[in-house]
mmCIF file of C-alpha atoms in Angstrom:
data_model
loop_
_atom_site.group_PDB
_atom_site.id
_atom_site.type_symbol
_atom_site.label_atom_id
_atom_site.label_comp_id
_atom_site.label_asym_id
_atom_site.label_seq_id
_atom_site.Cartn_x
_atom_site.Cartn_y
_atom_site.Cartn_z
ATOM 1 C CA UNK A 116 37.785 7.711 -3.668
ATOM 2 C CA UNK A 117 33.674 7.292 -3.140
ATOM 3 C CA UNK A 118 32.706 10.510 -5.236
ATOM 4 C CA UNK A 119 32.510 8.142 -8.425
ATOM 5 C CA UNK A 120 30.363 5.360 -6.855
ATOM 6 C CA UNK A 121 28.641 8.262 -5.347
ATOM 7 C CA UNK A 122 27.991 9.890 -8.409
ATOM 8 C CA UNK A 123 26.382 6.751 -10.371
ATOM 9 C CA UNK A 124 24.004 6.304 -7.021
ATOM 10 C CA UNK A 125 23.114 9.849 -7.523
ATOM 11 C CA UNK A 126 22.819 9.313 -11.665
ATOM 12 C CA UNK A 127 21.281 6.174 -11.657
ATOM 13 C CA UNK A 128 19.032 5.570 -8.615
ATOM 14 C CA UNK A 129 18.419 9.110 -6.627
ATOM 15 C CA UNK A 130 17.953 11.267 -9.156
ATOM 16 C CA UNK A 131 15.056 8.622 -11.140
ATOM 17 C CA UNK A 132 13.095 8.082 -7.781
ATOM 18 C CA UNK A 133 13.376 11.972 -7.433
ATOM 19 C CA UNK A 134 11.834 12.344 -10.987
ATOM 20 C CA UNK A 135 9.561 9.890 -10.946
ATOM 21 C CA UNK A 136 8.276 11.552 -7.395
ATOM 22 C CA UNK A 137 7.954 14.622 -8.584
ATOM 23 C CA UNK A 138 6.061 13.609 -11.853
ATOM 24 C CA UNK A 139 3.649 11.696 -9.395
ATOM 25 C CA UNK A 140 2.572 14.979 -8.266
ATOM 26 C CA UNK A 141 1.506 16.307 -11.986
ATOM 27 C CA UNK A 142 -1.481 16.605 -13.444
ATOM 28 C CA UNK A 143 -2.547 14.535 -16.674
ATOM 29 C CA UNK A 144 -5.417 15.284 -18.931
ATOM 30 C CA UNK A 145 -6.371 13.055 -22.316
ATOM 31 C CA UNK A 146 -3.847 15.263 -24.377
ATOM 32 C CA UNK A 147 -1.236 16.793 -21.928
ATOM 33 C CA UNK A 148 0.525 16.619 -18.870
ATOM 34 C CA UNK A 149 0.328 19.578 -16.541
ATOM 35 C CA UNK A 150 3.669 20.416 -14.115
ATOM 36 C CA UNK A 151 1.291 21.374 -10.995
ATOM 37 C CA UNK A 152 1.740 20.084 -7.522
ATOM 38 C CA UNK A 153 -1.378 18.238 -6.350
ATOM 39 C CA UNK A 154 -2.512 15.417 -4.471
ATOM 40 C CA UNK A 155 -5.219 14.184 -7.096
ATOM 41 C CA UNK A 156 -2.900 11.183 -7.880
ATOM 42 C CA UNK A 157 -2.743 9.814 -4.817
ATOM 43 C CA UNK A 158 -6.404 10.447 -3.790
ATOM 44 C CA UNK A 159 -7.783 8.855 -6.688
ATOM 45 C CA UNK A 160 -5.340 6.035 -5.784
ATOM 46 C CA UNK A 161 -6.281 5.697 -2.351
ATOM 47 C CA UNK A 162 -9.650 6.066 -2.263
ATOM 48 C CA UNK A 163 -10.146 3.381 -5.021
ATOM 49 C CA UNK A 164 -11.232 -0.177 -3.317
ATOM 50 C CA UNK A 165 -9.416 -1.527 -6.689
ATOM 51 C CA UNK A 166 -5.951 -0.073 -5.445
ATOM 52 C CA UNK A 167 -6.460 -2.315 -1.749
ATOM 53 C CA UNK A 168 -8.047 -5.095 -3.860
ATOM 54 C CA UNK A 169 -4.211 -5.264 -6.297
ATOM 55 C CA UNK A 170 -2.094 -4.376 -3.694
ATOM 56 C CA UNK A 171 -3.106 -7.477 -1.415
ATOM 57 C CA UNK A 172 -2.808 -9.619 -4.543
ATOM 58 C CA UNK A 173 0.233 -8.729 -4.803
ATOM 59 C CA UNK A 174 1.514 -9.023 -1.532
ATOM 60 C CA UNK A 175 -0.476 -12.905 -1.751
ATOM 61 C CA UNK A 176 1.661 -13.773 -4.883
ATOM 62 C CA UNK A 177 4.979 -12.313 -3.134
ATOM 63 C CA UNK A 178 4.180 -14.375 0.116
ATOM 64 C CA UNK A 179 3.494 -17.564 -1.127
ATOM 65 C CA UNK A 180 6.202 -17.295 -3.805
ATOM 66 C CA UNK A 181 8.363 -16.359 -0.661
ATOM 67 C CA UNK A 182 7.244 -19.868 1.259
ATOM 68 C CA UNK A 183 7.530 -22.194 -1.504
ATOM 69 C CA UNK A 184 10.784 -20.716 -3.156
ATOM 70 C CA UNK A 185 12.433 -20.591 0.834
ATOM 71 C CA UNK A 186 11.527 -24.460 0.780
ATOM 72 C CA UNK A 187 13.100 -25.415 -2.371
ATOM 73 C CA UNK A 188 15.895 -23.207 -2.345
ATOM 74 C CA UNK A 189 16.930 -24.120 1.145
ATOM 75 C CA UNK A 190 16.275 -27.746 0.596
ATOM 76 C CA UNK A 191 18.605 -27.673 -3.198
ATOM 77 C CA UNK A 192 21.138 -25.151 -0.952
ATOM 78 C CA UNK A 193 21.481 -28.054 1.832
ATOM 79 C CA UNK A 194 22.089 -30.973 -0.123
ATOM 80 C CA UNK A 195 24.385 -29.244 -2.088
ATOM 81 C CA UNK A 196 26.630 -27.938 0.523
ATOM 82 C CA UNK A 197 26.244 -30.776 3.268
ATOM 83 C CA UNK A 198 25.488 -33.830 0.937
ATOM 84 C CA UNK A 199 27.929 -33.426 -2.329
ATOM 85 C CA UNK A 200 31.158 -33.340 -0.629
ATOM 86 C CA UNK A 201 32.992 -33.085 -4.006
ATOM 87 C CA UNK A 202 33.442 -29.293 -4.630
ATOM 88 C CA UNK A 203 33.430 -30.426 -8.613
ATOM 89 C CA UNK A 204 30.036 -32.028 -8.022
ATOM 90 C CA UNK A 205 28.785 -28.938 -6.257
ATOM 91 C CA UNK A 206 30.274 -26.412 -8.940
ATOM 92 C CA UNK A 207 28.819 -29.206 -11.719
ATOM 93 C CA UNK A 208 24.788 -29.641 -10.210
ATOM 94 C CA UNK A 209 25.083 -25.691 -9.010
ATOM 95 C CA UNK A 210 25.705 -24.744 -12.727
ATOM 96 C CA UNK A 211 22.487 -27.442 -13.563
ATOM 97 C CA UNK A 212 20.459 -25.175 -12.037
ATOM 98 C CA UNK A 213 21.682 -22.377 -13.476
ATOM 99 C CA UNK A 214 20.740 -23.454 -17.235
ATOM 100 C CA UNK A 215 16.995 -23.053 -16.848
ATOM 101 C CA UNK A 216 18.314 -19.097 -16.628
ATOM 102 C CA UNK A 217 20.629 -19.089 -19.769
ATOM 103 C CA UNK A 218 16.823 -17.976 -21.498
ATOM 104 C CA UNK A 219 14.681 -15.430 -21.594
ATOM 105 C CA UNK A 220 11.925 -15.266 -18.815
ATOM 106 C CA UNK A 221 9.238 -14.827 -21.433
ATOM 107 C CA UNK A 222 10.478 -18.072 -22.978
ATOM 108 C CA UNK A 223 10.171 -19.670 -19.898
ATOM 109 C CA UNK A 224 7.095 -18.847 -18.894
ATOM 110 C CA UNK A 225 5.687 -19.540 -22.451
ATOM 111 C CA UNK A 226 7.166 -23.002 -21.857
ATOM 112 C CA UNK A 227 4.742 -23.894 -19.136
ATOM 113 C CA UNK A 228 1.004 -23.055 -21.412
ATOM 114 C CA UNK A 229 1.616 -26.337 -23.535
ATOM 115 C CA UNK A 230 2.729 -27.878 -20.121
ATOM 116 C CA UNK A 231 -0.258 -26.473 -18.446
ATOM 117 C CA UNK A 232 -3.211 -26.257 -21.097
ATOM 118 C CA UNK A 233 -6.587 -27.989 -20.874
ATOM 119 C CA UNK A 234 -5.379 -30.339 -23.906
ATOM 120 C CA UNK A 235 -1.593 -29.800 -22.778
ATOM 121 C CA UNK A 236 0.873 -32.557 -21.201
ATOM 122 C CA UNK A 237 -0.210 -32.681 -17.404
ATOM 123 C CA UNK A 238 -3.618 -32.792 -18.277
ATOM 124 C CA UNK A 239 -3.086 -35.605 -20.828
ATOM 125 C CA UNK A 240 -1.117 -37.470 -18.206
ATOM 126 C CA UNK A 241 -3.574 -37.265 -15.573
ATOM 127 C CA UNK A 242 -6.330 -38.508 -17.698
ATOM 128 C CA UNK A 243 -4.265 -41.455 -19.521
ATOM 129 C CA UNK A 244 -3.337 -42.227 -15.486
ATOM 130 C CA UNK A 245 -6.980 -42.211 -14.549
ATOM 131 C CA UNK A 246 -6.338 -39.730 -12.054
ATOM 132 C CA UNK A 247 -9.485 -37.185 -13.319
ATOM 133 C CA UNK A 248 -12.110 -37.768 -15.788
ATOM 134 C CA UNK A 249 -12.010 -34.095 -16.836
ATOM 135 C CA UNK A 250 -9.472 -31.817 -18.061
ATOM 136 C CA UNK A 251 -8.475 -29.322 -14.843
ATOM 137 C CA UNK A 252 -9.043 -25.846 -15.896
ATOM 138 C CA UNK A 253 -7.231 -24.162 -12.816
ATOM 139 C CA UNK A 254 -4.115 -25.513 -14.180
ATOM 140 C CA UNK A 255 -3.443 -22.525 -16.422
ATOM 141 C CA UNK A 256 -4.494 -18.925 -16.813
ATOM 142 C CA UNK A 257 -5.087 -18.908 -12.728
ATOM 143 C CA UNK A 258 -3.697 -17.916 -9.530
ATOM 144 C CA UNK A 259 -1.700 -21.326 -9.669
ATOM 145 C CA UNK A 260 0.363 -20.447 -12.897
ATOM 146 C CA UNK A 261 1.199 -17.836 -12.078
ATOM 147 C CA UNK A 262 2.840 -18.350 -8.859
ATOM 148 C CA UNK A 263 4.010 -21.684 -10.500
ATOM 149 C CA UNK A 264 6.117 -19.443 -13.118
ATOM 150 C CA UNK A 265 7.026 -16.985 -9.726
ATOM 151 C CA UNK A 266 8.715 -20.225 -8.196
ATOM 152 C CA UNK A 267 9.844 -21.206 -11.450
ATOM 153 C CA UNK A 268 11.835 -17.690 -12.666
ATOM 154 C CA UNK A 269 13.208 -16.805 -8.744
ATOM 155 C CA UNK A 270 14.088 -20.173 -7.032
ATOM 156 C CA UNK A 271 17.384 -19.278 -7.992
ATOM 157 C CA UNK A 272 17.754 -15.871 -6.917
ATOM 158 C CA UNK A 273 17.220 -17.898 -3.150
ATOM 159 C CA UNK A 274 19.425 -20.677 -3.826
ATOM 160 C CA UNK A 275 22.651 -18.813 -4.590
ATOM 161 C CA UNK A 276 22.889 -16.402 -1.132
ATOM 162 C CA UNK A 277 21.950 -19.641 1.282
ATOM 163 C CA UNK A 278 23.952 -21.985 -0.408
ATOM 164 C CA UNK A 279 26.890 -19.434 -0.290
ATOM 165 C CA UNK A 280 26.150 -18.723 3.217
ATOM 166 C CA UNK A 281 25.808 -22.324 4.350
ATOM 167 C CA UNK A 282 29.515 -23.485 2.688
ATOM 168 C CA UNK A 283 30.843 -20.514 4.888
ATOM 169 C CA UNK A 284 29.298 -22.674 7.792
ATOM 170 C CA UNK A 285 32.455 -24.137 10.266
ATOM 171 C CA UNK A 286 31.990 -27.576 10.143
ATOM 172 C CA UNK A 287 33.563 -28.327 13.037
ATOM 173 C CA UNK A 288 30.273 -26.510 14.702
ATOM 174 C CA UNK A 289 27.680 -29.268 13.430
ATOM 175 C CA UNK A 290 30.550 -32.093 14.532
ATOM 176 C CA UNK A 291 30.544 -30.501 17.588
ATOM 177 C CA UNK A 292 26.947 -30.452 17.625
ATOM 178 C CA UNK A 293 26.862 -34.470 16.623
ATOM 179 C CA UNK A 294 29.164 -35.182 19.184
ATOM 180 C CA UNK A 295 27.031 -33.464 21.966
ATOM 181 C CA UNK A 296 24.363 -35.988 20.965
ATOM 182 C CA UNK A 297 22.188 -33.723 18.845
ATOM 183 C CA UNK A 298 20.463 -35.398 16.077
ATOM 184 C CA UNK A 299 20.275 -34.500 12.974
ATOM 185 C CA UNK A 300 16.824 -32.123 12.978
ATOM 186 C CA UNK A 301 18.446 -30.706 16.255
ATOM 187 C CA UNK A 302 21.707 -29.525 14.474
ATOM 188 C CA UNK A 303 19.114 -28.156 11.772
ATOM 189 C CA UNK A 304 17.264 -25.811 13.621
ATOM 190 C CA UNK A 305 19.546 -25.076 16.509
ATOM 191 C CA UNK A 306 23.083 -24.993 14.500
ATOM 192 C CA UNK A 307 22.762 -24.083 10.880
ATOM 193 C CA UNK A 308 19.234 -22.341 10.481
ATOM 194 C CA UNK A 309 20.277 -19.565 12.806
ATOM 195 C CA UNK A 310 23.413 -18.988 10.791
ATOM 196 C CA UNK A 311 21.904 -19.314 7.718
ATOM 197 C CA UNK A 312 19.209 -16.394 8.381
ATOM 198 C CA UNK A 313 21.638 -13.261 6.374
ATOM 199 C CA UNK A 314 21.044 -16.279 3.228
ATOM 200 C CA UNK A 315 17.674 -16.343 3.163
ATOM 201 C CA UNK A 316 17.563 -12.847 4.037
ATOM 202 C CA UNK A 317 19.389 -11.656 1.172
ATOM 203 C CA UNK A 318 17.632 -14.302 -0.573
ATOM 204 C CA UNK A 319 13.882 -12.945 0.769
ATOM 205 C CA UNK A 320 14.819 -9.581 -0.302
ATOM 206 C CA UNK A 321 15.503 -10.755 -3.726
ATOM 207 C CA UNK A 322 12.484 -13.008 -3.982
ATOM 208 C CA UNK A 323 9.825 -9.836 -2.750
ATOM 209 C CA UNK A 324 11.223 -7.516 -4.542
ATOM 210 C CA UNK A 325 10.882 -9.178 -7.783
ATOM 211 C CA UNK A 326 7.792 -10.747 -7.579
ATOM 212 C CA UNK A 327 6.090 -6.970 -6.189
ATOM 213 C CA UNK A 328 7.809 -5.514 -9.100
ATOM 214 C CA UNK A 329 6.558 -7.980 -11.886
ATOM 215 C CA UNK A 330 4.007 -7.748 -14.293
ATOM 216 C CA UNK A 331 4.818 -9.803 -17.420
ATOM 217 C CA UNK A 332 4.409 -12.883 -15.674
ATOM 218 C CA UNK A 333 1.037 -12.221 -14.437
ATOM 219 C CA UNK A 334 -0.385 -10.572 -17.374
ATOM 220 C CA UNK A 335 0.931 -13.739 -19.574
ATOM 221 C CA UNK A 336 0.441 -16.586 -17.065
ATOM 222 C CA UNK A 337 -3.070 -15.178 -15.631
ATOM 223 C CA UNK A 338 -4.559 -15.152 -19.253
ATOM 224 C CA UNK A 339 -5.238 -11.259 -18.486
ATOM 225 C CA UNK A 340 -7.717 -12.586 -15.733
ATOM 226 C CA UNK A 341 -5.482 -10.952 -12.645
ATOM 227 C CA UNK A 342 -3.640 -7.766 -11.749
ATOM 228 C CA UNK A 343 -0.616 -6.571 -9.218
ATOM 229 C CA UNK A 344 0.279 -3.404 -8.779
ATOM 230 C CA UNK A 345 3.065 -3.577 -12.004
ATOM 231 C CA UNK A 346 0.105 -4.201 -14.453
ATOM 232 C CA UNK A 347 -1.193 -1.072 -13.005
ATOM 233 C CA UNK A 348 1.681 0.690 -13.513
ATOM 234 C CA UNK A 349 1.753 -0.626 -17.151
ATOM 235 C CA UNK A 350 -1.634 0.082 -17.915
ATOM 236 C CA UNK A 351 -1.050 3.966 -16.811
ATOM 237 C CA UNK A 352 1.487 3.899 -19.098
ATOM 238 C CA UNK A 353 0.507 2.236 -22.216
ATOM 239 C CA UNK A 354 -2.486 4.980 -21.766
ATOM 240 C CA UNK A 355 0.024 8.042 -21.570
ATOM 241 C CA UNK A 356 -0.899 8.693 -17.753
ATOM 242 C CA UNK A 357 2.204 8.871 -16.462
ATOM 243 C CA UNK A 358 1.718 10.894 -13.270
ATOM 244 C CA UNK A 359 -0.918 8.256 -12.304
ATOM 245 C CA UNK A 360 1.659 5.242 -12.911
ATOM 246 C CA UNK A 361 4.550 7.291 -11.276
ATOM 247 C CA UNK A 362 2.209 7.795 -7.656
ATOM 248 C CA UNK A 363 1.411 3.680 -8.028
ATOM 249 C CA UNK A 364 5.426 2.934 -8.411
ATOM 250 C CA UNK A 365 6.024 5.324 -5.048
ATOM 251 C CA UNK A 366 3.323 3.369 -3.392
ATOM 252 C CA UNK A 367 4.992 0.602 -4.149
ATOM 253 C CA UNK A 368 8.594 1.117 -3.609
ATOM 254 C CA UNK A 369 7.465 2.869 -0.468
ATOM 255 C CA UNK A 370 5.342 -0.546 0.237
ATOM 256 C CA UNK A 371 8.168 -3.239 -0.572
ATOM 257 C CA UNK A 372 10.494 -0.488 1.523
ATOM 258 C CA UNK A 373 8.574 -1.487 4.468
ATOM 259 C CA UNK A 374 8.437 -5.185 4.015
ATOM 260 C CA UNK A 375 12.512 -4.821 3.670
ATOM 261 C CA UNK A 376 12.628 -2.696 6.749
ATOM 262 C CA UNK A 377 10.653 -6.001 8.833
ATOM 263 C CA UNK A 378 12.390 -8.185 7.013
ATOM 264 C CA UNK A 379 16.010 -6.473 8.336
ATOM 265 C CA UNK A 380 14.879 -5.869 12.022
ATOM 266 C CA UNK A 381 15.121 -10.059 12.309
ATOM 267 C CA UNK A 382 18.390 -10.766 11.014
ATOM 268 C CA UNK A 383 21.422 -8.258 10.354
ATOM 269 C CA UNK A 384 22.624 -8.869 6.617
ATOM 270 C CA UNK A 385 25.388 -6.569 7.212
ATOM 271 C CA UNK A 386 27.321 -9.638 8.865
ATOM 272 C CA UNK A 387 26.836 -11.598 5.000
ATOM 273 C CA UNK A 388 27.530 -8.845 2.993
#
C-alpha cells in the first residue's frame, strides 16, 4: 500500500537531489557543459571568501527572521487560542490573517517600496510628526527591508503549527496550574511553552527553510545591494553555469539539513505530527 507514496518520493524528491548532485560534479565552459566527475565546483566554492561572506548573510537573515517571526507568531497564536474563547471568533481573526496570503509574494513585497521609500508614507509621517528632520534612507533597499518583507511573507507559516498545537493544550493543566498558585508568567513558561515546543518546531523548520531558500525577496527588497546563497544560485543560472549553481544548492540543502538536525535533537516533532 506505500509503493505509490514511495514512488512520488522517489519521482519527485530523490531522484532531483540525485540529479542535481551529480550535475554539481560537471564541468562547465562558456559554450558547453562537460559530464566529468571533478571537484572544481566545490573548490572554487570553498575557497572563495565571497561563498563564507553569503552564506553567513544568509544564516543572519534566517536567524533574525526566526526571532522576530517566533515573537509574533507565538504572541497572535496565544491570544487566539487562550483569549478568544469563541471558536467563531478564532476561525473569523485566524482567517484575517490569512488574507494578506490570498496574493502573490511579489505583490506583497512591492507593497512595502511606496511604504518604505525616501519620499514614501513612513517617511512622510515621521517628518509631518517631527520625529526626524531628514528622510531615513535605511528604511528601504537595506538589511531592514528585507527582513521586514521575511517577517512579513512567513509570520504565518509560524502561526498556524503553534496555534494548532496550543488548542490541543488540556485546559484543565493550566487550571490546575492556577489553582496551585502559579501566576500567570509561571503557567507560561512552566505549563504551555514546554508543550508548545513540536509548534514552533514545525513552525522553525518552516520559517529557515524558506528564508535560506529565498532569493526574490532579497534581490527586490535589497535594491540589488545584498546576496544569500539563492541569488547565487540564480546568478549561476541566468549565466548557463549550472554545475556551479547545482554544488551551491547541495551546500545549501546540506547546510539547512544541519540546522534541521539541531533544531530536532531539542524537541521530538514526531509527537505533533
Amino acid at each position: 500500500m506505500a509503493s505509490p507514496l514511495v514512488l512520488v518520493l522517489v519521482l519527485f524528491l530523490v531522484m532531483p537531489i540525485i540529479m542535481i548532485g551529480t550535475v554539481s560534479f560537471w564541468r562547465a565552459t562558456e559554450f558547453s557543459i562537460i559530464p566529468a566527475f571533478d571537484f572544481e565546483n566545490y573548490s572554487f566554492l570553498f575557497g572563495s571568501p565571497v561563498t563564507y561572506s553569503v552564506f553567513l548573510n544568509t544564516l543572519k537573515y534566517a536567524l533574525i527572521t526566526w526571532a522576530v517571526t517566533l515573537t509574533l507568531g507565538y504572541t497572535v497564536a496565544y491570544f487566539l487560542a487562550f483569549h478568544v474563547r469563541s471558536l467563531t471568533w478564532q476561525i473569523v481573526l485566524f482567517l484575517l490573517c490569512t488574507i494578506p496570503f490570498w496574493t502573490s509574494n511579489i505583490i506583497r513585497m512591492i507593497s512595502w517600496i511606496p511604504f518604505l521609500g525616501r519620499n514614501g508614507i513612513a517617511n512622510s509621517a515621521l517628518l509631518s510628526w517631527g520625529v526626524i528632520d531628514e528622510p531615513l534612507d535605511w528604511l528601504l533597499f537595506s538589511d531592514f527591508s528585507v527582513i521586514l518583507a521575511f517577517v512579513h511573507l512567513y509570520t504565518l507559516f509560524m502561526v498556524v503549527p503553534i496555534f494548532n498545537t496550543m488548542m490541543r493544550i488540556d485546559k484543565s493543566l493550566i487550571e490546575a496550574a492556577r489553582d496551585g498558585g502559579a501566576n500567570g508568567l509561571q503557567i507560561l513558561w512552566n505549563v504551555i511553552i514546554p508543550l508548545t515546543k513540536p509548534g514552533i518546531m514545525i513552525g522553525t523548520i518552516f520559517v529557515v527553510t524558506l528564508v535560506m531558500g529565498d532569493f526574490v525577496t532579497v534581490r527586490i527588497m535589497s535594491g540589488s545591494q545584498s546576496a544569500n546563497v539563492g541569488r547565487l544560485i540564480s546568478n549561476d543560472i541566468a549565466l548557463l553555469q549550472y554545475p556551479s549553481a547545482a554544488a551551491t544548492a547541495v551546500v545549501l540543502l546540506c547546510s539547512v539539513l544541519i540546522v534541521i538536525g539541531i533544531f530536532l535533537r531539542f524537541v521530538d516533532i514526531r509527537k505533533e505530527l
